[in-house]
PDB file of C-alpha atoms in Angstrom:
ATOM      1  CA  MET A   1     -84.711-159.288 235.393  1.00 98.00           C
ATOM      2  CA  GLY A   2     -86.621-161.583 233.242  1.00 98.00           C
ATOM      3  CA  THR A   3     -86.342-163.813 230.272  1.00 97.00           C
ATOM      4  CA  PRO A   4     -89.573-165.607 228.582  1.00 97.00           C
ATOM      5  CA  ASP A   5     -92.956-164.345 227.276  1.00 97.00           C
ATOM      6  CA  PHE A   6     -94.387-164.815 230.890  1.00 98.00           C
ATOM      7  CA  ALA A   7     -92.330-161.711 231.917  1.00 98.00           C
ATOM      8  CA  VAL A   8     -93.067-159.380 229.182  1.00 98.00           C
ATOM      9  CA  PRO A   9     -96.448-157.989 230.645  1.00 98.00           C
ATOM     10  CA  CYS A  10     -94.678-157.179 233.714  1.00 98.00           C
ATOM     11  CA  LEU A  11     -92.021-155.169 231.897  1.00 98.00           C
ATOM     12  CA  LYS A  12     -94.756-153.495 229.695  1.00 98.00           C
ATOM     13  CA  ARG A  13     -96.606-152.601 232.869  1.00 98.00           C
ATOM     14  CA  ILE A  14     -93.438-151.075 234.618  1.00 98.00           C
ATOM     15  CA  ILE A  15     -92.843-148.995 231.474  1.00 98.00           C
ATOM     16  CA  SER A  16     -96.526-147.708 230.942  1.00 98.00           C
ATOM     17  CA  ASP A  17     -96.898-146.927 234.812  1.00 98.00           C
ATOM     18  CA  GLY A  18     -93.943-144.426 234.348  1.00 98.00           C
ATOM     19  CA  HIS A  19     -91.231-145.991 236.332  1.00 98.00           C
ATOM     20  CA  GLU A  20     -87.651-145.327 235.380  1.00 98.00           C
ATOM     21  CA  VAL A  21     -86.062-148.741 234.144  1.00 98.00           C
ATOM     22  CA  SER A  22     -82.335-148.171 234.672  1.00 97.00           C
ATOM     23  CA  ALA A  23     -81.576-151.521 233.029  1.00 98.00           C
ATOM     24  CA  VAL A  24     -83.016-154.964 232.037  1.00 98.00           C
ATOM     25  CA  PHE A  25     -81.237-158.292 232.627  1.00 98.00           C
ATOM     26  CA  SER A  26     -82.128-161.318 230.686  1.00 98.00           C
ATOM     27  CA  GLN A  27     -80.610-164.722 229.948  1.00 97.00           C
ATOM     28  CA  PRO A  28     -78.136-165.132 226.971  1.00 96.00           C
ATOM     29  CA  ASP A  29     -79.482-165.365 223.480  1.00 96.00           C
ATOM     30  CA  ARG A  30     -80.003-168.946 222.581  1.00 92.00           C
ATOM     31  CA  PRO A  31     -80.194-170.805 219.039  1.00 90.00           C
ATOM     32  CA  LYS A  32     -83.716-171.168 217.691  1.00 84.00           C
ATOM     33  CA  GLY A  33     -85.654-172.504 214.963  1.00 78.00           C
ATOM     34  CA  ARG A  34     -84.725-174.365 211.797  1.00 76.00           C
ATOM     35  CA  GLY A  35     -81.664-172.397 211.145  1.00 79.00           C
ATOM     36  CA  TRP A  36     -80.575-172.819 214.663  1.00 81.00           C
ATOM     37  CA  LYS A  37     -79.772-168.917 214.830  1.00 88.00           C
ATOM     38  CA  LEU A  38     -79.152-167.018 217.951  1.00 91.00           C
ATOM     39  CA  ALA A  39     -82.487-165.441 218.931  1.00 94.00           C
ATOM     40  CA  PRO A  40     -82.999-162.700 221.625  1.00 96.00           C
ATOM     41  CA  THR A  41     -85.276-163.427 224.622  1.00 97.00           C
ATOM     42  CA  PRO A  42     -88.856-161.976 224.536  1.00 98.00           C
ATOM     43  CA  VAL A  43     -87.860-159.679 227.255  1.00 98.00           C
ATOM     44  CA  LYS A  44     -84.764-158.331 225.631  1.00 98.00           C
ATOM     45  CA  GLU A  45     -86.862-157.742 222.559  1.00 98.00           C
ATOM     46  CA  LEU A  46     -89.094-155.559 224.456  1.00 98.00           C
ATOM     47  CA  ALA A  47     -86.324-153.756 226.193  1.00 98.00           C
ATOM     48  CA  LEU A  48     -84.512-152.847 222.879  1.00 98.00           C
ATOM     49  CA  ALA A  49     -87.868-151.778 221.437  1.00 98.00           C
ATOM     50  CA  HIS A  50     -88.131-149.104 224.224  1.00 98.00           C
ATOM     51  CA  GLY A  51     -84.484-148.210 223.965  1.00 98.00           C
ATOM     52  CA  LEU A  52     -83.577-149.788 227.358  1.00 98.00           C
ATOM     53  CA  PRO A  53     -79.980-150.952 228.140  1.00 97.00           C
ATOM     54  CA  VAL A  54     -79.931-154.972 228.184  1.00 98.00           C
ATOM     55  CA  PHE A  55     -77.306-156.871 230.133  1.00 97.00           C
ATOM     56  CA  GLN A  56     -77.068-160.756 229.486  1.00 97.00           C
ATOM     57  CA  PRO A  57     -74.644-162.080 232.008  1.00 97.00           C
ATOM     58  CA  VAL A  58     -73.549-165.786 231.584  1.00 96.00           C
ATOM     59  CA  LYS A  59     -72.408-165.667 235.478  1.00 95.00           C
ATOM     60  CA  LEU A  60     -74.086-164.168 238.381  1.00 96.00           C
ATOM     61  CA  LYS A  61     -71.686-165.396 241.231  1.00 94.00           C
ATOM     62  CA  ASP A  62     -68.627-163.640 240.143  1.00 95.00           C
ATOM     63  CA  GLY A  63     -69.620-160.233 241.558  1.00 96.00           C
ATOM     64  CA  ALA A  64     -69.781-158.403 238.210  1.00 96.00           C
ATOM     65  CA  VAL A  65     -73.633-158.064 238.194  1.00 97.00           C
ATOM     66  CA  ALA A  66     -73.658-157.082 241.862  1.00 97.00           C
ATOM     67  CA  ALA A  67     -71.125-154.217 240.920  1.00 96.00           C
ATOM     68  CA  GLN A  68     -73.206-153.128 238.069  1.00 96.00           C
ATOM     69  CA  LEU A  69     -76.189-152.838 240.145  1.00 96.00           C
ATOM     70  CA  LYS A  70     -74.295-150.842 242.589  1.00 94.00           C
ATOM     71  CA  GLN A  71     -73.467-148.448 239.816  1.00 96.00           C
ATOM     72  CA  LEU A  72     -76.926-148.136 238.568  1.00 96.00           C
ATOM     73  CA  VAL A  73     -78.366-147.425 242.059  1.00 97.00           C
ATOM     74  CA  PRO A  74     -81.842-148.991 241.640  1.00 97.00           C
ATOM     75  CA  ASP A  75     -84.402-148.564 244.236  1.00 98.00           C
ATOM     76  CA  VAL A  76     -85.696-152.122 243.570  1.00 98.00           C
ATOM     77  CA  ALA A  77     -85.087-155.118 241.158  1.00 98.00           C
ATOM     78  CA  VAL A  78     -88.258-156.856 239.956  1.00 98.00           C
ATOM     79  CA  VAL A  79     -87.416-160.400 239.118  1.00 98.00           C
ATOM     80  CA  VAL A  80     -89.975-162.422 236.703  1.00 98.00           C
ATOM     81  CA  ALA A  81     -89.274-165.751 235.359  1.00 97.00           C
ATOM     82  CA  TYR A  82     -85.481-164.733 235.085  1.00 97.00           C
ATOM     83  CA  GLY A  83     -84.495-168.500 235.446  1.00 93.00           C
ATOM     84  CA  ARG A  84     -81.526-167.796 237.421  1.00 92.00           C
ATOM     85  CA  ILE A  85     -81.051-168.024 241.309  1.00 93.00           C
ATOM     86  CA  LEU A  86     -79.470-164.812 242.620  1.00 96.00           C
ATOM     87  CA  PRO A  87     -76.768-164.680 245.109  1.00 96.00           C
ATOM     88  CA  ASP A  88     -76.951-162.723 248.245  1.00 96.00           C
ATOM     89  CA  ASP A  89     -74.727-159.683 246.776  1.00 97.00           C
ATOM     90  CA  ILE A  90     -77.454-159.300 244.037  1.00 97.00           C
ATOM     91  CA  LEU A  91     -80.422-159.543 246.341  1.00 97.00           C
ATOM     92  CA  CYS A  92     -78.879-156.910 248.582  1.00 95.00           C
ATOM     93  CA  ALA A  93     -77.783-154.444 245.988  1.00 96.00           C
ATOM     94  CA  PRO A  94     -81.078-152.589 245.203  1.00 97.00           C
ATOM     95  CA  ARG A  95     -81.963-150.225 248.186  1.00 96.00           C
ATOM     96  CA  LEU A  96     -85.442-152.095 248.685  1.00 97.00           C
ATOM     97  CA  GLY A  97     -84.051-155.325 247.661  1.00 96.00           C
ATOM     98  CA  CYS A  98     -85.299-157.514 244.990  1.00 98.00           C
ATOM     99  CA  ILE A  99     -89.066-158.425 244.615  1.00 98.00           C
ATOM    100  CA  ASN A 100     -90.484-161.446 242.685  1.00 98.00           C
ATOM    101  CA  VAL A 101     -93.665-162.154 240.630  1.00 98.00           C
ATOM    102  CA  HIS A 102     -94.485-166.052 241.175  1.00 98.00           C
ATOM    103  CA  ALA A 103     -97.218-167.863 239.390  1.00 98.00           C
ATOM    104  CA  SER A 104     -98.823-169.648 242.376  1.00 98.00           C
ATOM    105  CA  LEU A 105    -100.402-168.857 245.575  1.00 98.00           C
ATOM    106  CA  LEU A 106     -97.279-169.367 247.916  1.00 98.00           C
ATOM    107  CA  PRO A 107     -96.213-171.629 249.764  1.00 98.00           C
ATOM    108  CA  ALA A 108     -97.792-173.716 247.247  1.00 98.00           C
ATOM    109  CA  LEU A 109     -95.934-174.727 244.232  1.00 98.00           C
ATOM    110  CA  ARG A 110     -92.676-173.223 244.890  1.00 98.00           C
ATOM    111  CA  GLY A 111     -90.219-173.916 241.922  1.00 96.00           C
ATOM    112  CA  ALA A 112     -89.845-173.498 238.082  1.00 95.00           C
ATOM    113  CA  ALA A 113     -93.272-174.944 236.705  1.00 97.00           C
ATOM    114  CA  PRO A 114     -95.949-173.774 238.942  1.00 98.00           C
ATOM    115  CA  ILE A 115     -98.473-173.339 236.318  1.00 98.00           C
ATOM    116  CA  GLN A 116     -98.127-176.786 234.689  1.00 98.00           C
ATOM    117  CA  TRP A 117     -98.180-178.458 238.079  1.00 98.00           C
ATOM    118  CA  ALA A 118    -101.259-176.655 239.236  1.00 98.00           C
ATOM    119  CA  VAL A 119    -103.135-178.154 236.095  1.00 98.00           C
ATOM    120  CA  ILE A 120    -101.593-181.585 236.405  1.00 98.00           C
ATOM    121  CA  GLY A 121    -102.529-181.773 240.071  1.00 98.00           C
ATOM    122  CA  GLY A 122    -106.087-180.901 239.274  1.00 98.00           C
ATOM    123  CA  ASP A 123    -106.194-177.725 241.414  1.00 98.00           C
ATOM    124  CA  LYS A 124    -109.353-175.650 241.395  1.00 98.00           C
ATOM    125  CA  TYR A 125    -107.398-172.249 241.983  1.00 98.00           C
ATOM    126  CA  THR A 126    -103.988-170.819 241.631  1.00 98.00           C
ATOM    127  CA  GLY A 127    -102.901-167.156 241.292  1.00 98.00           C
ATOM    128  CA  ILE A 128    -100.126-164.688 241.577  1.00 98.00           C
ATOM    129  CA  THR A 129     -97.772-163.917 244.504  1.00 98.00           C
ATOM    130  CA  THR A 130     -95.398-160.865 244.664  1.00 98.00           C
ATOM    131  CA  MET A 131     -92.728-161.422 247.411  1.00 98.00           C
ATOM    132  CA  HIS A 132     -89.551-160.028 248.974  1.00 98.00           C
ATOM    133  CA  MET A 133     -86.758-162.329 247.631  1.00 98.00           C
ATOM    134  CA  ALA A 134     -84.532-164.303 250.081  1.00 95.00           C
ATOM    135  CA  GLN A 135     -82.043-166.950 249.641  1.00 90.00           C
ATOM    136  CA  GLY A 136     -84.023-170.154 248.945  1.00 90.00           C
ATOM    137  CA  VAL A 137     -86.443-170.971 246.086  1.00 93.00           C
ATOM    138  CA  ASP A 138     -89.548-168.745 246.471  1.00 97.00           C
ATOM    139  CA  THR A 139     -89.311-168.764 250.306  1.00 97.00           C
ATOM    140  CA  GLY A 140     -89.612-164.800 250.690  1.00 97.00           C
ATOM    141  CA  ASP A 141     -91.980-162.899 252.634  1.00 98.00           C
ATOM    142  CA  ILE A 142     -95.336-162.378 250.745  1.00 98.00           C
ATOM    143  CA  ILE A 143     -96.441-158.733 249.662  1.00 98.00           C
ATOM    144  CA  LEU A 144     -99.583-159.426 247.855  1.00 98.00           C
ATOM    145  CA  GLN A 145    -101.598-162.424 246.261  1.00 98.00           C
ATOM    146  CA  LYS A 146    -104.452-162.679 243.894  1.00 98.00           C
ATOM    147  CA  GLN A 147    -106.559-165.814 243.188  1.00 98.00           C
ATOM    148  CA  THR A 148    -107.975-166.990 240.099  1.00 98.00           C
ATOM    149  CA  GLU A 149    -110.054-170.197 239.291  1.00 98.00           C
ATOM    150  CA  ILE A 150    -108.673-172.800 237.029  1.00 98.00           C
ATOM    151  CA  ALA A 151    -111.477-173.776 234.360  1.00 96.00           C
ATOM    152  CA  GLU A 152    -112.084-177.504 233.889  1.00 94.00           C
ATOM    153  CA  SER A 153    -110.712-177.632 230.261  1.00 95.00           C
ATOM    154  CA  GLU A 154    -108.158-174.994 230.768  1.00 98.00           C
ATOM    155  CA  THR A 155    -104.551-175.883 229.652  1.00 98.00           C
ATOM    156  CA  ALA A 156    -101.396-174.764 231.128  1.00 98.00           C
ATOM    157  CA  GLY A 157    -100.961-172.572 227.879  1.00 98.00           C
ATOM    158  CA  GLY A 158    -104.169-170.800 228.514  1.00 98.00           C
ATOM    159  CA  LEU A 159    -103.489-170.417 232.210  1.00 98.00           C
ATOM    160  CA  PHE A 160    -100.032-169.044 231.495  1.00 98.00           C
ATOM    161  CA  SER A 161    -101.450-166.290 229.241  1.00 97.00           C
ATOM    162  CA  ARG A 162    -104.050-165.197 231.991  1.00 98.00           C
ATOM    163  CA  LEU A 163    -101.507-165.238 234.820  1.00 98.00           C
ATOM    164  CA  SER A 164     -98.996-163.281 232.925  1.00 98.00           C
ATOM    165  CA  GLU A 165    -101.367-160.555 232.543  1.00 98.00           C
ATOM    166  CA  MET A 166    -102.587-160.877 236.218  1.00 98.00           C
ATOM    167  CA  GLY A 167     -99.006-160.734 237.283  1.00 98.00           C
ATOM    168  CA  ALA A 168     -98.565-157.482 235.662  1.00 98.00           C
ATOM    169  CA  ASP A 169    -101.483-156.060 237.609  1.00 98.00           C
ATOM    170  CA  VAL A 170    -100.254-157.377 240.919  1.00 98.00           C
ATOM    171  CA  LEU A 171     -96.881-156.013 240.274  1.00 98.00           C
ATOM    172  CA  SER A 172     -98.236-152.614 239.488  1.00 98.00           C
ATOM    173  CA  GLU A 173     -99.996-152.477 242.936  1.00 98.00           C
ATOM    174  CA  THR A 174     -96.922-153.993 244.536  1.00 98.00           C
ATOM    175  CA  LEU A 175     -94.649-151.131 243.236  1.00 98.00           C
ATOM    176  CA  ARG A 176     -97.040-148.411 244.290  1.00 98.00           C
ATOM    177  CA  LEU A 177     -96.989-150.034 247.952  1.00 98.00           C
ATOM    178  CA  LEU A 178     -93.159-150.140 247.946  1.00 97.00           C
ATOM    179  CA  GLU A 179     -93.064-146.753 246.807  1.00 96.00           C
ATOM    180  CA  SER A 180     -95.238-145.449 249.674  1.00 97.00           C
ATOM    181  CA  GLY A 181     -93.406-147.572 252.175  1.00 96.00           C
ATOM    182  CA  ALA A 182     -96.632-149.577 252.800  1.00 97.00           C
ATOM    183  CA  ALA A 183     -95.528-152.949 251.366  1.00 97.00           C
ATOM    184  CA  PRO A 184     -96.343-155.716 253.770  1.00 97.00           C
ATOM    185  CA  ARG A 185     -94.041-158.547 254.709  1.00 97.00           C
ATOM    186  CA  ILE A 186     -96.069-161.639 255.445  1.00 98.00           C
ATOM    187  CA  PRO A 187     -93.782-164.698 256.463  1.00 98.00           C
ATOM    188  CA  GLN A 188     -94.719-167.945 254.507  1.00 98.00           C
ATOM    189  CA  ASP A 189     -95.825-171.027 256.522  1.00 98.00           C
ATOM    190  CA  HIS A 190     -92.858-173.154 255.308  1.00 97.00           C
ATOM    191  CA  SER A 191     -94.735-176.341 256.780  1.00 98.00           C
ATOM    192  CA  ARG A 192     -97.393-175.864 253.956  1.00 97.00           C
ATOM    193  CA  ALA A 193     -94.875-175.669 251.153  1.00 98.00           C
ATOM    194  CA  THR A 194     -95.345-177.814 247.944  1.00 98.00           C
ATOM    195  CA  PHE A 195     -93.143-177.814 244.968  1.00 97.00           C
ATOM    196  CA  ALA A 196     -93.233-177.510 241.212  1.00 98.00           C
ATOM    197  CA  PRO A 197     -90.100-178.802 239.784  1.00 96.00           C
ATOM    198  CA  MET A 198     -89.158-178.430 236.078  1.00 96.00           C
ATOM    199  CA  ILE A 199     -91.290-180.524 233.578  1.00 97.00           C
ATOM    200  CA  LYS A 200     -89.327-183.308 231.944  1.00 96.00           C
ATOM    201  CA  LYS A 201     -90.013-184.834 228.653  1.00 95.00           C
ATOM    202  CA  GLU A 202     -90.431-188.284 230.130  1.00 96.00           C
ATOM    203  CA  MET A 203     -93.581-187.132 231.871  1.00 97.00           C
ATOM    204  CA  ALA A 204     -95.316-186.800 228.490  1.00 98.00           C
ATOM    205  CA  ALA A 205     -95.762-190.745 227.941  1.00 98.00           C
ATOM    206  CA  LEU A 206     -99.181-191.405 229.149  1.00 98.00           C
ATOM    207  CA  ASP A 207     -99.461-194.303 231.764  1.00 98.00           C
ATOM    208  CA  PHE A 208    -102.883-196.068 231.395  1.00 98.00           C
ATOM    209  CA  THR A 209    -102.521-197.690 234.883  1.00 98.00           C
ATOM    210  CA  LYS A 210    -103.526-194.098 236.011  1.00 97.00           C
ATOM    211  CA  GLN A 211    -107.172-192.816 236.795  1.00 97.00           C
ATOM    212  CA  PRO A 212    -108.937-190.980 233.789  1.00 98.00           C
ATOM    213  CA  GLN A 213    -109.144-187.640 235.454  1.00 98.00           C
ATOM    214  CA  GLY A 214    -105.434-187.853 236.344  1.00 98.00           C
ATOM    215  CA  LEU A 215    -104.620-188.523 232.679  1.00 98.00           C
ATOM    216  CA  CYS A 216    -106.767-185.753 231.381  1.00 98.00           C
ATOM    217  CA  ASN A 217    -105.295-183.331 233.921  1.00 98.00           C
ATOM    218  CA  LEU A 218    -101.573-184.345 232.576  1.00 98.00           C
ATOM    219  CA  VAL A 219    -102.821-183.740 228.951  1.00 98.00           C
ATOM    220  CA  ARG A 220    -103.993-180.190 229.995  1.00 98.00           C
ATOM    221  CA  GLY A 221    -100.888-179.429 232.085  1.00 98.00           C
ATOM    222  CA  LEU A 222     -98.497-180.493 229.262  1.00 98.00           C
ATOM    223  CA  ASN A 223    -100.056-178.570 226.664  1.00 98.00           C
ATOM    224  CA  PRO A 224     -98.716-176.718 224.707  1.00 97.00           C
ATOM    225  CA  SER A 225     -95.175-178.230 225.727  1.00 96.00           C
ATOM    226  CA  PRO A 226     -93.889-180.904 225.745  1.00 97.00           C
ATOM    227  CA  MET A 227     -97.338-182.187 224.925  1.00 98.00           C
ATOM    228  CA  ALA A 228     -98.838-185.552 226.168  1.00 98.00           C
ATOM    229  CA  ARG A 229     -98.167-188.584 223.959  1.00 98.00           C
ATOM    230  CA  THR A 230     -99.094-192.279 223.472  1.00 98.00           C
ATOM    231  CA  THR A 231     -98.175-194.687 220.739  1.00 96.00           C
ATOM    232  CA  VAL A 232    -100.413-196.536 218.198  1.00 95.00           C
ATOM    233  CA  ASP A 233     -98.747-199.124 216.082  1.00 93.00           C
ATOM    234  CA  GLY A 234     -95.381-197.853 217.124  1.00 93.00           C
ATOM    235  CA  LYS A 235     -96.079-194.400 216.056  1.00 95.00           C
ATOM    236  CA  ILE A 236     -96.184-191.405 218.293  1.00 97.00           C
ATOM    237  CA  VAL A 237     -99.603-189.688 218.720  1.00 98.00           C
ATOM    238  CA  ARG A 238     -99.612-186.408 220.645  1.00 98.00           C
ATOM    239  CA  VAL A 239    -102.646-185.561 222.631  1.00 98.00           C
ATOM    240  CA  LEU A 240    -103.769-182.031 222.921  1.00 98.00           C
ATOM    241  CA  SER A 241    -107.245-182.513 224.797  1.00 98.00           C
ATOM    242  CA  ALA A 242    -108.881-185.295 226.434  1.00 98.00           C
ATOM    243  CA  ALA A 243    -111.954-186.087 228.616  1.00 97.00           C
ATOM    244  CA  PRO A 244    -113.156-189.251 230.930  1.00 97.00           C
ATOM    245  CA  ALA A 245    -115.124-191.491 228.844  1.00 96.00           C
ATOM    246  CA  GLU A 246    -118.007-192.592 230.923  1.00 94.00           C
ATOM    247  CA  GLY A 247    -119.410-196.200 230.434  1.00 93.00           C
ATOM    248  CA  PHE A 248    -116.275-197.891 229.071  1.00 94.00           C
ATOM    249  CA  SER A 249    -113.840-200.193 230.444  1.00 92.00           C
ATOM    250  CA  GLY A 250    -111.140-202.619 229.439  1.00 96.00           C
ATOM    251  CA  SER A 251    -107.534-203.584 229.736  1.00 97.00           C
ATOM    252  CA  PRO A 252    -105.222-200.573 230.329  1.00 97.00           C
ATOM    253  CA  GLY A 253    -104.005-199.352 227.152  1.00 97.00           C
ATOM    254  CA  GLN A 254    -106.768-201.037 225.068  1.00 96.00           C
ATOM    255  CA  ILE A 255    -108.318-198.878 222.239  1.00 95.00           C
ATOM    256  CA  LEU A 256    -112.171-198.990 222.592  1.00 94.00           C
ATOM    257  CA  GLY A 257    -115.058-198.022 220.360  1.00 75.00           C
ATOM    258  CA  THR A 258    -115.151-197.458 216.653  1.00 78.00           C
ATOM    259  CA  GLY A 259    -115.912-193.800 216.070  1.00 90.00           C
ATOM    260  CA  ARG A 260    -114.068-192.173 219.125  1.00 95.00           C
ATOM    261  CA  PHE A 261    -110.568-192.366 220.299  1.00 97.00           C
ATOM    262  CA  ILE A 262    -111.191-194.078 223.613  1.00 97.00           C
ATOM    263  CA  VAL A 263    -108.463-195.776 225.579  1.00 97.00           C
ATOM    264  CA  ALA A 264    -109.120-198.031 228.733  1.00 98.00           C
ATOM    265  CA  CYS A 265    -107.304-197.199 231.862  1.00 97.00           C
ATOM    266  CA  LYS A 266    -107.415-197.766 235.629  1.00 96.00           C
ATOM    267  CA  ASN A 267    -111.161-197.630 236.715  1.00 96.00           C
ATOM    268  CA  GLY A 268    -112.551-196.433 233.372  1.00 96.00           C
ATOM    269  CA  ALA A 269    -111.445-194.956 230.112  1.00 97.00           C
ATOM    270  CA  VAL A 270    -110.289-191.741 228.553  1.00 98.00           C
ATOM    271  CA  GLU A 271    -111.229-190.163 225.291  1.00 97.00           C
ATOM    272  CA  PHE A 272    -108.617-188.416 223.294  1.00 98.00           C
ATOM    273  CA  LEU A 273    -110.485-185.448 221.580  1.00 98.00           C
ATOM    274  CA  THR A 274    -107.761-183.737 219.757  1.00 98.00           C
ATOM    275  CA  VAL A 275    -104.584-185.405 218.638  1.00 98.00           C
ATOM    276  CA  ARG A 276    -101.560-184.815 216.546  1.00 98.00           C
ATOM    277  CA  PRO A 277    -100.325-188.113 214.846  1.00 97.00           C
ATOM    278  CA  GLU A 278     -96.626-188.336 213.984  1.00 94.00           C
ATOM    279  CA  GLY A 279     -95.787-186.659 210.792  1.00 93.00           C
ATOM    280  CA  LYS A 280     -99.493-185.274 210.456  1.00 95.00           C
ATOM    281  CA  LYS A 281    -101.456-182.176 211.265  1.00 97.00           C
ATOM    282  CA  THR A 282    -103.647-181.746 214.351  1.00 98.00           C
ATOM    283  CA  MET A 283    -107.023-183.537 213.848  1.00 97.00           C
ATOM    284  CA  GLY A 284    -110.128-184.792 216.042  1.00 97.00           C
ATOM    285  CA  GLY A 285    -109.624-188.097 217.868  1.00 97.00           C
ATOM    286  CA  GLY A 286    -112.467-189.673 216.182  1.00 95.00           C
ATOM    287  CA  ASP A 287    -111.020-188.747 212.739  1.00 95.00           C
ATOM    288  CA  PHE A 288    -107.796-190.399 213.658  1.00 96.00           C
ATOM    289  CA  ILE A 289    -109.299-193.638 215.027  1.00 94.00           C
ATOM    290  CA  ARG A 290    -111.641-194.073 212.070  1.00 91.00           C
ATOM    291  CA  GLY A 291    -108.616-193.842 209.777  1.00 89.00           C
ATOM    292  CA  TRP A 292    -106.721-196.189 211.906  1.00 87.00           C
ATOM    293  CA  ARG A 293    -109.436-198.745 211.948  1.00 74.00           C
ATOM    294  CA  GLY A 294    -110.278-198.348 208.242  1.00 65.00           C
ATOM    295  CA  ALA A 295    -106.619-199.057 207.243  1.00 57.00           C
ATOM    296  CA  ASP A 296    -106.570-202.671 208.027  1.00 52.00           C
ATOM    297  CA  ARG A 297    -109.014-203.559 210.669  1.00 49.00           C
ATOM    298  CA  ASP A 298    -112.632-204.155 211.019  1.00 44.00           C
TER     299      ASP A 298
END
């Protein structure tokens, strides 16, 4: 049971490990692209390429999916970024229940956007957790965890790619343990839980009353989507990469320097290294600021 790109390596690994996949569940097709035509989910595309039956229910609480699962008689349901909350009758339908692959070291960062929030929060480490699913968001007993370091300049997009592959590795080991009856059940310490709610577009506007490192983390955490942004002369400039600018200061939001795109913020300044101005291609921050200053300024 999965939907986006993140879940694709897990399905690939299930297939390559030789498990029998009785069915694949994914969210309904949605309009995409300039033509706004219905497009299959990445998980559905992979499933169809392997001749697997695909179900895309709109509702989960009417009992129909639970009834399908009972007919399929699966040993286990693997849930990876499905994007839907499973009711009790679905959680209980497989013989060994439902297991989930989650992109954080639970109980840290429960919720829909753990990868982005790990980067935004400036975390040094994150990882993958597999767990026995229970009612509640990411509250189930832990089976396995694997940790990885977050590089100082790593974006959410880069971390997403690494964790999706790591998730497939951890899932493969998890299924072997389930098959042998040796999968552990480690209760989570709910008092240590933190949360990673969905990313909202409003978060993308950079607030220069914040500290330099916090702004840089936000830029990394919102790359590739929805992409951090600021405005220059009323036009949106999206920021792809940034770094603290040592030795600069000024009023929050003030553009500093001549050959580098440096903006003052609380207790310092931040340099925008790569930007995408409204209606233009991606360019270096220095190229943008030199063009901006050369237009009608000193």
